[in-house]
């Protein structure tokens, strides 16, 4: 796969985007920034929309899911929608409401695992806190404020091997309640550790501690993302699943022609890692509601919407499992996705992936046009297959869908890895879809 130096710059952009996006709230904020800079206009669900041909817009739900679209020059009922979907959330540890407590002379924070995190990788890392604060503002209203603390203020220390002699043979067994709370401070006899924590957060956010009425806070690794391996073959970074797909799709839409006949859409959802069943998740009506409003000016808008859906394609972009050299027998022999060898089409007979022969072919043809090789993945038949927003969206909208994604290792680890060349290659394929 031929990738130029300037293509690789986009992988560098991805790493910066990831480091600035420790939470879905930050990811959406960053994506809004990219879109606004490219001339997209913000609209809100609660307002009426004045949509024009060629118009470029974006909107959010809960500040953690985002839809962007460019209205095509031809009616959607004639051309359909070209949609790329992905998710903004990643597995992590989240603070409980009454998080602060003291034990054995330490101040600790109660946490819950969000999604299927590889919990062992969260130990012995230098952890920061990020998320959003809900503040009381004038007239009894609330406002939301992003918070991102990149100093290593928390740590989940592993037990020394001398006190856990069999850990290498038996594996690290973690009880989510007992073994995950990070340490924040040595408190001794301090009376009010809760207040100390709140004041710390308030100071970092530059607000009064009494104004904080709610918090959605989570932990992240403070180590910056990097290129790695010989000749910078790899990227080592958190949250590649699935911020890499969000970044690739957004970059492709921004780089593609300003006006096309077809209406192009990005749909990035929160809460994929916990099943998508939320007001802003993949199972919500967010995308359907938005697409329906894009047909509101047609003469028979209901029929226009259905005709448009019947002509549309949804590309569900989520990361794929590259073959691991130390565990290659965990893959089906005929399906060994390799890093830096192009995007992967994911297929599953039980429809945990939405791909079928036709939608897979349509994606393969886009890759061919873009001059990018394409790979195939199917799970070992004796292992349970993961899923994506693909089947959920396909069922929710009745839309033709293909599940694809770039290959990676260490999925759901606090620090994942992928290929430096695959990112610009996927942008190229998405650009083809949007042209
Ligand atoms: Zn994912």
PDB file of C-alpha atoms in Angstrom, residues 26 100 148 151 155 170 214 225 231 277 295 329 351 356 361 389 434:
ATOM      1  CA  UNK A  26     -14.442  16.075  24.345  1.00  0.00           C
ATOM      2  CA  UNK A 100     -14.833   9.802  47.660  1.00  0.00           C
ATOM      3  CA  UNK A 148      -9.778  17.734  31.399  1.00  0.00           C
ATOM      4  CA  UNK A 151      -1.854  15.509  35.414  1.00  0.00           C
ATOM      5  CA  UNK A 155      -3.341   5.447  40.214  1.00  0.00           C
ATOM      6  CA  UNK A 170      -3.166 -17.691  37.024  1.00  0.00           C
ATOM      7  CA  UNK A 214     -23.660  17.250  38.693  1.00  0.00           C
ATOM      8  CA  UNK A 225      -0.182   8.935  21.862  1.00  0.00           C
ATOM      9  CA  UNK A 231       9.990   3.244  10.657  1.00  0.00           C
ATOM     10  CA  UNK A 277     -29.920   1.724  24.240  1.00  0.00           C
ATOM     11  CA  UNK A 295     -37.074  15.214   3.566  1.00  0.00           C
ATOM     12  CA  UNK A 329      -4.893 -19.580  16.357  1.00  0.00           C
ATOM     13  CA  UNK A 351     -25.756 -10.933  11.639  1.00  0.00           C
ATOM     14  CA  UNK A 356     -23.998  -9.060   3.122  1.00  0.00           C
ATOM     15  CA  UNK A 361     -19.137  -5.639  -2.740  1.00  0.00           C
ATOM     16  CA  UNK A 389     -23.877  -0.122  15.568  1.00  0.00           C
ATOM     17  CA  UNK A 434     -18.396  11.045  -0.425  1.00  0.00           C
TER      18      UNK A 434
END
